[in-house]
CSV table of C-alpha atoms (C1' of nucleotides) in Angstrom, one decimal:
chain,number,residue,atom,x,y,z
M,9,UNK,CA,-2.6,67.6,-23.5
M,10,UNK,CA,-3.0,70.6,-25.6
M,11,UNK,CA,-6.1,70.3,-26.7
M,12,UNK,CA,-6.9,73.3,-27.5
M,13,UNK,CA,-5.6,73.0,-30.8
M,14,UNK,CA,-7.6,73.8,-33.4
M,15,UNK,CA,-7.5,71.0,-36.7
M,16,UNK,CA,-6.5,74.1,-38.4
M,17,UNK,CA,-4.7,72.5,-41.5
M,18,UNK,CA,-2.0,74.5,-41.4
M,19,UNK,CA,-0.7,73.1,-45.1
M,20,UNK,CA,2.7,74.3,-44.1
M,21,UNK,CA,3.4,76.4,-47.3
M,22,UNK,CA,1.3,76.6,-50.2
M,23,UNK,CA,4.1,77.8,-52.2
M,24,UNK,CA,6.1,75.0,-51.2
M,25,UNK,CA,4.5,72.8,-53.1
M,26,UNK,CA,4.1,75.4,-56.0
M,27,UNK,CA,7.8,75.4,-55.9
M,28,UNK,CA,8.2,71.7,-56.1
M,29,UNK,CA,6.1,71.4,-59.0
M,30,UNK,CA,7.2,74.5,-61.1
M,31,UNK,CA,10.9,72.8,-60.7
M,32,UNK,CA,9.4,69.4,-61.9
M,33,UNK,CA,8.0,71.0,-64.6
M,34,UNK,CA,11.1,72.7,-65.7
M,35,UNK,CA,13.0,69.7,-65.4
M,36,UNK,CA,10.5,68.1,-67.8
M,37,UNK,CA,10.9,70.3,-70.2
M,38,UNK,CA,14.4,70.7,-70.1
M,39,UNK,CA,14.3,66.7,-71.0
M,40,UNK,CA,11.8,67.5,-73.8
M,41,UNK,CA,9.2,65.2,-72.7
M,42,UNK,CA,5.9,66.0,-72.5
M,43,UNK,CA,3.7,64.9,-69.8
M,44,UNK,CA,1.4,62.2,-71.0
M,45,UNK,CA,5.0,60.9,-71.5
M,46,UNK,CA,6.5,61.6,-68.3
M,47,UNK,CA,2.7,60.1,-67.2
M,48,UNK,CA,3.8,56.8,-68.9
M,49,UNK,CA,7.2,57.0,-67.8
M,50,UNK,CA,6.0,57.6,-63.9
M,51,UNK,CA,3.2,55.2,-64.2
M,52,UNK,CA,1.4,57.7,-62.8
M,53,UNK,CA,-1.7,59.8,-64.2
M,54,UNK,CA,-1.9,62.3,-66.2
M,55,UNK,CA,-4.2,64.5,-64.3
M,56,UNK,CA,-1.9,63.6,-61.0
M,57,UNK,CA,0.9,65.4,-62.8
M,58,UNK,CA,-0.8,68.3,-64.1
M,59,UNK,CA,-1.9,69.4,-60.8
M,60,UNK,CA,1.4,68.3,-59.3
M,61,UNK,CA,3.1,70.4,-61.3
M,62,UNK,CA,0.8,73.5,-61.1
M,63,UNK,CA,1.4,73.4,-57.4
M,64,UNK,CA,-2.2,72.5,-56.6
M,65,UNK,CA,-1.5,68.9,-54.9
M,66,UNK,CA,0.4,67.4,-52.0
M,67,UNK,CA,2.8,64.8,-53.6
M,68,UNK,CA,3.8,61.4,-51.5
M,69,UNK,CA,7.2,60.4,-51.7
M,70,UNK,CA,6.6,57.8,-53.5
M,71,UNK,CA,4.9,60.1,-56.0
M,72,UNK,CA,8.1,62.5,-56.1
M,73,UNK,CA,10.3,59.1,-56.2
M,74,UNK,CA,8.7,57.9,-59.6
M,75,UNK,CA,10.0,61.6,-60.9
M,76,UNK,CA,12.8,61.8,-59.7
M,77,UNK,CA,13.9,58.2,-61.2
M,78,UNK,CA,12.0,58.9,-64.4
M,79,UNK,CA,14.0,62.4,-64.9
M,80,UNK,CA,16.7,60.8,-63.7
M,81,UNK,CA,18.0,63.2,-61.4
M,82,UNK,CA,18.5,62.8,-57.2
M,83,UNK,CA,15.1,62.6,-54.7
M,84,UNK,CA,16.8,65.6,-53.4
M,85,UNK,CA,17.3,68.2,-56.5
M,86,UNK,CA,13.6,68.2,-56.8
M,87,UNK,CA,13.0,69.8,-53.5
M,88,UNK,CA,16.1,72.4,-53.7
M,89,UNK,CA,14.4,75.1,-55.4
M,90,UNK,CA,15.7,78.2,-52.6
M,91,UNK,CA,15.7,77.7,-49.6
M,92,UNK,CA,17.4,74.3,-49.0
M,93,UNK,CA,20.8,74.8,-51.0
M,94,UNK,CA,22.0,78.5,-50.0
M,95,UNK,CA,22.9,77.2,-46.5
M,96,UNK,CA,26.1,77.2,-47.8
M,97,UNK,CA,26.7,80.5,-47.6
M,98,UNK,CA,28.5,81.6,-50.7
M,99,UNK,CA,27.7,84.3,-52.7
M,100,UNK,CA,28.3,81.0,-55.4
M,101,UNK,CA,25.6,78.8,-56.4
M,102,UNK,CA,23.8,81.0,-58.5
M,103,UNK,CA,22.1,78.9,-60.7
M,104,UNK,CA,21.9,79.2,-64.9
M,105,UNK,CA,19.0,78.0,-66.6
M,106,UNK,CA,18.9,77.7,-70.3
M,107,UNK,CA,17.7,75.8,-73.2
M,108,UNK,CA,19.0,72.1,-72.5
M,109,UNK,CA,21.6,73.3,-70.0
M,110,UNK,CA,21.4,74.1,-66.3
M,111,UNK,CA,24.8,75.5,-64.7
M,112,UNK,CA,25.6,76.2,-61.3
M,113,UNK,CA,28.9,78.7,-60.3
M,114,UNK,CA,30.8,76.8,-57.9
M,115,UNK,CA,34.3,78.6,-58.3
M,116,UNK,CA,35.4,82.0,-58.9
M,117,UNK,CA,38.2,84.0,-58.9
M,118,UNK,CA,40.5,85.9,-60.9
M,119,UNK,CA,43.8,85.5,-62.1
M,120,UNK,CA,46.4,87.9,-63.0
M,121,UNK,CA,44.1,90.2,-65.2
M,122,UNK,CA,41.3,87.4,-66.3
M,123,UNK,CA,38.4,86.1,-64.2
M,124,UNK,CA,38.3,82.7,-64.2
M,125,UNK,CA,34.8,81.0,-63.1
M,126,UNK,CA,34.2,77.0,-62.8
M,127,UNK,CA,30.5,75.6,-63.4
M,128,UNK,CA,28.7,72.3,-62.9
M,129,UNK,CA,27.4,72.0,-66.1
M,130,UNK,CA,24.5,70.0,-66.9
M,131,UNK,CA,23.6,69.0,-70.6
M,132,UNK,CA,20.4,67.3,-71.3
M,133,UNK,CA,19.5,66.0,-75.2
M,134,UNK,CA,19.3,68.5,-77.4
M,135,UNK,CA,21.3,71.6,-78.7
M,136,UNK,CA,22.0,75.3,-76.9
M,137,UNK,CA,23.6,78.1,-79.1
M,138,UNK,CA,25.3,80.7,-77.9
M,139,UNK,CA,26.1,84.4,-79.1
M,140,UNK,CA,29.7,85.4,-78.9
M,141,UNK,CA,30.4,87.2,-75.0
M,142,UNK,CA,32.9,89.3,-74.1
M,143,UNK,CA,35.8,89.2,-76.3
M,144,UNK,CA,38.2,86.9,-75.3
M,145,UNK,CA,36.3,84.1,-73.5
M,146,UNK,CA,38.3,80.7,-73.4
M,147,UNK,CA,36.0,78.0,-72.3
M,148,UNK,CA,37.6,74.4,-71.4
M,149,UNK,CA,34.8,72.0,-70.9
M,150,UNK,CA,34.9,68.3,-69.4
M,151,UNK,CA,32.7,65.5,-69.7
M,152,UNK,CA,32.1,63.5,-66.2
M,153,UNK,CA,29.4,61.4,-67.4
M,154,UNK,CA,27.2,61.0,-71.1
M,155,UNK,CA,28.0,62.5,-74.6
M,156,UNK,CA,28.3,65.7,-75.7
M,157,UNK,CA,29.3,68.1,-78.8
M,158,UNK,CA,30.2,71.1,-78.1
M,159,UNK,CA,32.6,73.8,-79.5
M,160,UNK,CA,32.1,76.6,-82.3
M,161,UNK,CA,30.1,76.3,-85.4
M,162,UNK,CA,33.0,75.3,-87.5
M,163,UNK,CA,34.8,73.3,-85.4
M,164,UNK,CA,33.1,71.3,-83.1
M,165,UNK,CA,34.4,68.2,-80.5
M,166,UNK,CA,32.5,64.9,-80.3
M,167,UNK,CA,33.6,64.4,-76.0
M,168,UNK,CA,32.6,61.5,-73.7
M,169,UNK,CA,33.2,60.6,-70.2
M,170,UNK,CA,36.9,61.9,-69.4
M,171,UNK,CA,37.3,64.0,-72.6
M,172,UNK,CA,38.3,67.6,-72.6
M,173,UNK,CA,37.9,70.6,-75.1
M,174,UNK,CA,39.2,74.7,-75.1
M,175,UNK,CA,37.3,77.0,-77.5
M,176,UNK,CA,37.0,80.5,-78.2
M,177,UNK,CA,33.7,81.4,-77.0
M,178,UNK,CA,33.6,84.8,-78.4
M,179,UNK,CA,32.4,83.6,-81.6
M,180,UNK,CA,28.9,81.6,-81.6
M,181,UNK,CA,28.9,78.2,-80.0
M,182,UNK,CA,27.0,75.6,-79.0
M,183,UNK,CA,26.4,72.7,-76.5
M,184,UNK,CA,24.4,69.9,-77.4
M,185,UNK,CA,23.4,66.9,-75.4
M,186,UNK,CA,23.8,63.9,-77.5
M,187,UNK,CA,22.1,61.6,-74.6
M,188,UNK,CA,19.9,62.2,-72.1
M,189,UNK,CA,21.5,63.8,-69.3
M,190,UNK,CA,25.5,64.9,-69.5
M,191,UNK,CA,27.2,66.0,-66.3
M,192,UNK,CA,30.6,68.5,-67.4
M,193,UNK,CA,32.5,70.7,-65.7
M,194,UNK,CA,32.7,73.9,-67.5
M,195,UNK,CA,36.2,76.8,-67.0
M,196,UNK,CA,35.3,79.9,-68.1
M,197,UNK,CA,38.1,82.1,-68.4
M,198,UNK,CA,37.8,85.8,-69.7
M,199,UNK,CA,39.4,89.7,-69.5
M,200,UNK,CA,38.9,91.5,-65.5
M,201,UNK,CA,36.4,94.5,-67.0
M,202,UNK,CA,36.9,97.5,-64.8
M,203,UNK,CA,33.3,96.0,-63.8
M,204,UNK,CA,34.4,93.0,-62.6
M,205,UNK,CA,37.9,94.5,-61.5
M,206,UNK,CA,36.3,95.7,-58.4
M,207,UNK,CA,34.0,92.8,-57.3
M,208,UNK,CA,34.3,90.0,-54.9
M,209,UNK,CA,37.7,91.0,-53.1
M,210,UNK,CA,39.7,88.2,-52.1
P,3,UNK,CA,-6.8,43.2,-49.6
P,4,UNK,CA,-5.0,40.6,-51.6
P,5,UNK,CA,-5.7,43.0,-55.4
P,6,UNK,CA,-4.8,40.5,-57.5
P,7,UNK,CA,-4.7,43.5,-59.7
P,8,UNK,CA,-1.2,43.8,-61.7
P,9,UNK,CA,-1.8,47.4,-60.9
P,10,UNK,CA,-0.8,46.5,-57.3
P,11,UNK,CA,-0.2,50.0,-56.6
P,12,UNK,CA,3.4,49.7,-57.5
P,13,UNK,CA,4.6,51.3,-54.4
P,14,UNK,CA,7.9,51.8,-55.7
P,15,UNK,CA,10.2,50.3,-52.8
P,16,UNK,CA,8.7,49.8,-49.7
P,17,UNK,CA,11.9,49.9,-48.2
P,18,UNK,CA,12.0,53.6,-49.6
P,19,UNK,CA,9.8,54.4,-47.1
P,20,UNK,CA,11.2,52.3,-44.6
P,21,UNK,CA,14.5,54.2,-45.1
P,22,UNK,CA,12.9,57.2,-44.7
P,23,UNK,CA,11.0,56.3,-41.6
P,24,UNK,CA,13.9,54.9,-40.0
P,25,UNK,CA,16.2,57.7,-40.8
P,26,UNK,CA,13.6,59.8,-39.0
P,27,UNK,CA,13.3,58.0,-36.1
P,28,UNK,CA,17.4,58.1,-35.7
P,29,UNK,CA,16.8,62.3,-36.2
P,30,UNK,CA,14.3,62.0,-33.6
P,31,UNK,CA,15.8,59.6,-31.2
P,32,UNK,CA,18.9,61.8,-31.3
P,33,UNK,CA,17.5,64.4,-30.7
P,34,UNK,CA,16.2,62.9,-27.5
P,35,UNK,CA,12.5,63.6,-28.1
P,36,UNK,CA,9.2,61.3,-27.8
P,37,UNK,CA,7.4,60.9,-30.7
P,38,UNK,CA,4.4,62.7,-28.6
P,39,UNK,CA,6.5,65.6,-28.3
P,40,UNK,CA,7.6,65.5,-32.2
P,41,UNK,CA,3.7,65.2,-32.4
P,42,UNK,CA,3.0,68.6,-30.4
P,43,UNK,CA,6.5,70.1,-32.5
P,44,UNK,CA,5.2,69.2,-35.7
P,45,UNK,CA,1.2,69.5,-35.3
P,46,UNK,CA,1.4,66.1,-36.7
P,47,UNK,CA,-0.8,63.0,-35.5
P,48,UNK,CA,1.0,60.8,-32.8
P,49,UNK,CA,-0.2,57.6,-34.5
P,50,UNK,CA,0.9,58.9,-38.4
P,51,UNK,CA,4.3,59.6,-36.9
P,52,UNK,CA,4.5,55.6,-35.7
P,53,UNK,CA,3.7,54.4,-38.6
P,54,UNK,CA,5.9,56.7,-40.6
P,55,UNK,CA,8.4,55.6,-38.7
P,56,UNK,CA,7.8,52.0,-39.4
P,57,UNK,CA,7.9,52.3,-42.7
P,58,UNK,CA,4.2,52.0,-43.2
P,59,UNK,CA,3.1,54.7,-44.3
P,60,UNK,CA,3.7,57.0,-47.5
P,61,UNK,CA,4.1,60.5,-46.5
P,62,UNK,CA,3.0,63.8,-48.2
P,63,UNK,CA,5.1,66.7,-48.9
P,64,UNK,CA,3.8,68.6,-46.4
P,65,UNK,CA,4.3,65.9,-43.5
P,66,UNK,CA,7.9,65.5,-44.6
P,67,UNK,CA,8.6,69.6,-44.3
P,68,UNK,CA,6.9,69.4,-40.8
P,69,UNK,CA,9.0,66.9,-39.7
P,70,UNK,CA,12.1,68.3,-41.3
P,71,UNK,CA,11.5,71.8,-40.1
P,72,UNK,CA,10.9,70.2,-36.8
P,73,UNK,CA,14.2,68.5,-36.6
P,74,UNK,CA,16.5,71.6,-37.6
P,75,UNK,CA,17.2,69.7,-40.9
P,76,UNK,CA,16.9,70.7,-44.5
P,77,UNK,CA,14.5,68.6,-46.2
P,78,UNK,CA,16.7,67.0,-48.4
P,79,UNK,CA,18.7,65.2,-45.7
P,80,UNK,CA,15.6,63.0,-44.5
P,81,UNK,CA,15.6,61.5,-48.3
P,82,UNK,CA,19.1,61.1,-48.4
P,83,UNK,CA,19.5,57.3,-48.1
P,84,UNK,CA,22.1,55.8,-50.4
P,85,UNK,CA,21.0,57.7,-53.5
P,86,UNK,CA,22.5,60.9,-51.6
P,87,UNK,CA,22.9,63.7,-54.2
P,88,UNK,CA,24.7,67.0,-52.7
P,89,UNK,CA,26.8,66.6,-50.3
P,90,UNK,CA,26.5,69.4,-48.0
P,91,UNK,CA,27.4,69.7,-44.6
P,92,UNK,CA,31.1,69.8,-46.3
P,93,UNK,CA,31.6,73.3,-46.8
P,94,UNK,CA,33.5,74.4,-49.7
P,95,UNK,CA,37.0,75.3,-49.1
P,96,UNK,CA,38.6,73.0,-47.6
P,97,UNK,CA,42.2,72.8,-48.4
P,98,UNK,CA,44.3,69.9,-49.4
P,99,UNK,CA,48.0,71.3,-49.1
P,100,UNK,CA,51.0,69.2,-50.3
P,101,UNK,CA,54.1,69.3,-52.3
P,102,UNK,CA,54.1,72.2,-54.6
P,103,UNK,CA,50.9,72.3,-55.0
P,104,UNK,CA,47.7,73.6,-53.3
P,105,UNK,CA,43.9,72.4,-53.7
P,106,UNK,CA,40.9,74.2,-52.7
P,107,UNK,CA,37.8,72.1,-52.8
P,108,UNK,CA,35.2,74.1,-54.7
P,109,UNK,CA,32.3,71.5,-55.5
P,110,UNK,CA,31.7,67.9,-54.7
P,111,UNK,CA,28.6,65.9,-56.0
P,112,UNK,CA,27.4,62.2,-56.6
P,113,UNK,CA,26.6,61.3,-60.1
P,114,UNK,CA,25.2,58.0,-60.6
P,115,UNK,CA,27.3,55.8,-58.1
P,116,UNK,CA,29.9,57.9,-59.0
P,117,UNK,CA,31.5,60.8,-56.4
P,118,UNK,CA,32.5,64.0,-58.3
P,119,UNK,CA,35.0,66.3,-56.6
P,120,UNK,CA,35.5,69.6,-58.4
P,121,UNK,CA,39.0,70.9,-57.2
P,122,UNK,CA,41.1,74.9,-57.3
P,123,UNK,CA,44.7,73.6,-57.3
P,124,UNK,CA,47.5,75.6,-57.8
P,125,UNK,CA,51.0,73.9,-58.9
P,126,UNK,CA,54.0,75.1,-58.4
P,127,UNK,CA,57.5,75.0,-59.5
P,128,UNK,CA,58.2,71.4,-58.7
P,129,UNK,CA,56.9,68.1,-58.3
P,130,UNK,CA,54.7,66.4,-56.5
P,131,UNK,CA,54.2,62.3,-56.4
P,132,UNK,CA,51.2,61.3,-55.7
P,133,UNK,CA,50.2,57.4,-54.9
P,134,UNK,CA,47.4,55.5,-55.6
P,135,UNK,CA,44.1,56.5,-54.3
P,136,UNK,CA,41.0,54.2,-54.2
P,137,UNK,CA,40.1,52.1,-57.2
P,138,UNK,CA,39.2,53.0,-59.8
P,139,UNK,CA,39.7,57.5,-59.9
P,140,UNK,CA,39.7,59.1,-62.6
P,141,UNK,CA,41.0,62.8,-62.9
P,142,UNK,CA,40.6,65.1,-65.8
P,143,UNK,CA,42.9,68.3,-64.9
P,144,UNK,CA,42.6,71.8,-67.2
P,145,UNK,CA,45.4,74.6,-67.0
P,146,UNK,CA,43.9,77.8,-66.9
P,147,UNK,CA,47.4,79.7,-66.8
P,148,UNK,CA,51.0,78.0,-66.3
P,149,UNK,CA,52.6,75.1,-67.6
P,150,UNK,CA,52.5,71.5,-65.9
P,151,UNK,CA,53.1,68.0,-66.7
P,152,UNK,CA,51.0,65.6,-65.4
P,153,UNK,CA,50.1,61.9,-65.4
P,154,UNK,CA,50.7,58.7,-64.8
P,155,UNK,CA,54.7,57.7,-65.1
P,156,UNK,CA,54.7,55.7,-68.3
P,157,UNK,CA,52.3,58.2,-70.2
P,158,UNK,CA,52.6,62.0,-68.6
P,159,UNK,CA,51.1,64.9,-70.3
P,160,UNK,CA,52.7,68.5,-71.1
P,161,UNK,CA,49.9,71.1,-71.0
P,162,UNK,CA,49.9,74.7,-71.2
P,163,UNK,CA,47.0,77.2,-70.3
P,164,UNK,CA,43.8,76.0,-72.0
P,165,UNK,CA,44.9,72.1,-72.5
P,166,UNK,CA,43.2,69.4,-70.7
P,167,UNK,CA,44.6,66.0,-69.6
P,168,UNK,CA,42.4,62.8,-68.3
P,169,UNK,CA,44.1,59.6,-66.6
P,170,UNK,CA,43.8,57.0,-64.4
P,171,UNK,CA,44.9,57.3,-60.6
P,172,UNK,CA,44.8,54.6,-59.5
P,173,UNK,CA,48.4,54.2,-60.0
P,174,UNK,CA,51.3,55.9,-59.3
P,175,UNK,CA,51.1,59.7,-60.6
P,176,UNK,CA,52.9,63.1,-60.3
P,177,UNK,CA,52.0,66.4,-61.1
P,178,UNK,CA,54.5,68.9,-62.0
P,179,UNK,CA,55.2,72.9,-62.0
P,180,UNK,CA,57.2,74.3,-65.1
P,181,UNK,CA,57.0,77.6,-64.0
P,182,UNK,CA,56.4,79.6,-61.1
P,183,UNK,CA,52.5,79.1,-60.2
P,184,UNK,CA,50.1,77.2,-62.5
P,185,UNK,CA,46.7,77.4,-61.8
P,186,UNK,CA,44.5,74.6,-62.9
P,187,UNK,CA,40.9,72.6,-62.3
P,188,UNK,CA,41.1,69.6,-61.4
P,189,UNK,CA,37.9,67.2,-61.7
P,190,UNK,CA,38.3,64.1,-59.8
P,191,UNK,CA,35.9,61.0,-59.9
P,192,UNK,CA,35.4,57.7,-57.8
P,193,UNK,CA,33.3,54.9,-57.3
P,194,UNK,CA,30.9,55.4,-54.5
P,195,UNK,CA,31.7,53.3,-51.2
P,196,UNK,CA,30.0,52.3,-48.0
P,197,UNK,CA,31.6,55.4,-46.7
P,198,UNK,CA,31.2,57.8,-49.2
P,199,UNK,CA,27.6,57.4,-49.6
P,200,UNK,CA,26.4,58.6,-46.1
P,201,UNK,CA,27.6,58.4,-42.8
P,202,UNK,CA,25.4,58.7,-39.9
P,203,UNK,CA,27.1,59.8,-36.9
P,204,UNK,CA,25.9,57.4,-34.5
O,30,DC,C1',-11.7,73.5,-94.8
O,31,DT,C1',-12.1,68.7,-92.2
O,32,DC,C1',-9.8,65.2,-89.8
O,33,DC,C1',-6.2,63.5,-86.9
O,34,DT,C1',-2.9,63.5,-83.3
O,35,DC,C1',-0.9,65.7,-80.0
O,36,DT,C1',-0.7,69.0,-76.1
O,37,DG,C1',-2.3,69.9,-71.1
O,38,DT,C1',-6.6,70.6,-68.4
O,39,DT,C1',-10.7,69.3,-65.5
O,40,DC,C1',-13.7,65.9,-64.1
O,41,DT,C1',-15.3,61.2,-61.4
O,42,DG,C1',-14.6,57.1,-58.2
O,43,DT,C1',-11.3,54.5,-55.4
O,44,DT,C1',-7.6,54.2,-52.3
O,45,DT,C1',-5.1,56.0,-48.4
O,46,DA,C1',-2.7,59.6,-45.5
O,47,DC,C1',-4.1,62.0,-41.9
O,48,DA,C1',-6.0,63.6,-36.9
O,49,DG,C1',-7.4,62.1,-32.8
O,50,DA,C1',-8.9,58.8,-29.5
O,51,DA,C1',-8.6,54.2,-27.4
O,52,DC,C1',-5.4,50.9,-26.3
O,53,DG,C1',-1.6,48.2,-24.1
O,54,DA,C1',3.2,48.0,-22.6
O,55,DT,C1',7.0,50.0,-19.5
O,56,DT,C1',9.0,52.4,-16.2
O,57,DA,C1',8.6,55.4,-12.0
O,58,DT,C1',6.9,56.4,-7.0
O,59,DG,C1',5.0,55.5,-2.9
H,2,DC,C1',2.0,45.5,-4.7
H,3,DA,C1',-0.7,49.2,-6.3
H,4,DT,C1',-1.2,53.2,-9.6
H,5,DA,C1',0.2,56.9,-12.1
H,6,DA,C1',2.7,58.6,-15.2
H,7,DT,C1',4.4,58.4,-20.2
H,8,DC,C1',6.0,55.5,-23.8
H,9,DG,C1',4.6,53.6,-28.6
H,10,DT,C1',1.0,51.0,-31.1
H,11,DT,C1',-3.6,50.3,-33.3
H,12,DC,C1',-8.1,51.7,-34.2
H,13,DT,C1',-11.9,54.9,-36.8
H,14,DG,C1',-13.9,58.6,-39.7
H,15,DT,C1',-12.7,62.4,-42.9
H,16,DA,C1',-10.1,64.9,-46.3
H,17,DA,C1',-7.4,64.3,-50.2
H,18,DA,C1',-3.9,62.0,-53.4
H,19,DC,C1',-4.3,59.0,-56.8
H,20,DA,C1',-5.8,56.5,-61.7
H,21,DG,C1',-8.2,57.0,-65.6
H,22,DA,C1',-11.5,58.9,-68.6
H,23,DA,C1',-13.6,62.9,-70.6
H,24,DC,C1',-12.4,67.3,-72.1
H,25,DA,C1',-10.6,71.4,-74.7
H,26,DG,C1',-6.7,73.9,-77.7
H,27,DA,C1',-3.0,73.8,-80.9
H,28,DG,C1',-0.7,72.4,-84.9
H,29,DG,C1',0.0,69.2,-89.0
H,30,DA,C1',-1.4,66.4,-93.0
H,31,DG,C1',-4.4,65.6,-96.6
DNA sequence: CTCCTCTGTTCTGTTTACAGAACGATTATG
DNA sequence: CATAATCGTTCTGTAAACAGAACAGAGGAG
């Protein structure tokens, strides 16, 4: 028996629970919610979630469970802030945060003289504009799962589950999350820049 | 302690715990350790692991990391139970090769009890049948250069770069080159079975 | 301006996850 | 058969996660 060992509290990584919580409290806001209601939502308290969130606690499953179900995302995606997810190994997975939306790159390559890039879109309630890009973006978006508009200002498509739509996106656009949470599966097609010419060899 | 309280501390799902312990105690049996020895690995207690185990306990944050890091797994994959999110462990790239076209797997995740499959698939000159698959599939395809058609039999779809098409197949469907090389997305969608959800290599 | 409602924070007491030791149950070794 | 390992379980005190209330700041309505 080691014993030797000193109580010691080692706390692992303070920073992992700072993580945990800064991501919890990006996903809440993302939603909109504040947190007396994600408190009411949780059935937890109020104080319980501040600190949570603000890294300064040690949450039990159970604790992260109630989240997780309440934000409606997998037990998982609330611990996959760095570390976990880049075993993969790609140079893809860069993650997009924005207003309402939250993309991850999961294909890229090019295509005679365009670069063509494929993101797992996520679309929670409420609306995202978006300034023109480069000229000549083509974006093709599809719904998997909830309700979305999306398009340019002056023409804009109503899409559920299964339902496609192309756009210019070098003129301002928007994506706007007509329920809660809407998965999609954005193509993002544009012109090879002698920037991007060089990157990424096959 | 019979709290006759409605507040009952909700506890979620027992069995959530009881998942989680037992899918511990498969990592730790497999890996052919005591639970002293994960003790010593994980500067846990001997008697919290037990009960972990069992089911009867609620563990922290922190004790989960320990034990995860301990095992040579990412955190994520103790939580994964039937609710599994990511699928990882399934690198990206695998290839699905067939008639006249091509598939590269480039992102697969669960969405509600839902499997998403996010696919690179080039088509060429030519077609392809394609029989049913499981019940219930669903597959949205978007052309980002070329010309296909693509479908079910009785209702195919002619698309040219930018156009999307969304069908059932669960029936009998083809896809079809019109010209040399057509490079398209393909989304596909099932239900989520027995299988699908998460194996556990006994 | 005052009042009101909302935000998120910090404070108290109770419940419980934890470390470590004591325990019993099983299998080796002579 | 003894007895000595180690296995996993159950016990006991302490630190901390939790619920809920009290608190403080920021707008909004009148």
């Amino acid at each position: 028996m080691p014993s030797s060992q000193p109580k010691a509290t080692v706390t692992s990584f303070p920073d992992l629970s700072a993580s945990v919580g800064g991501r919890i409290r990006d996903l809440r806001t993302q939603h909109g919610i504040s947190l007396t209601a994600l408190a009411v939502a949780t059935r937890l308290g109020k104080g319980t979630l501040s600190e949570l969130e603000r890294g300064q606690r040690n949450p039990t499953l159970d604790t992260l469970f109630a989240i997780a179900t309440a934000l409606s995302v997998p037990l998982g995606d609330l611990l996959l802030t760095e570390s976990s997810d880049l075993v993969r190994g790609r140079p893809h997975g860069a993650h997009v945060h924005g207003q309402s939306i939250d993309a991850e790159l999961i294909g890229r390559w090019t295509e005679s003289a365009e670069v063509v890039e494929v993101y797992r879109m996520t679309v929670f309630r409420g609306r995202r504009k978006s300034r023109s890009h480069t000229q000549g973006v083509v974006e093709s978006i599809t719904v998997v799962s909830g309700e979305i508009a999306v398009g340019v200002s002056d023409d804009p498509a109503h899409l559920i589950s299964g339902q496609s739509h192309t756009f210019l996106a070098d003129q301002d656009h928007f994506y706007e999350g007509l329920v809660h949470r809407s998965s999609t599966v954005l193509v993002m097609r544009y012109p090879m820049t002698p920037e991007t010419a060089g990157e990424h060899g096959e």
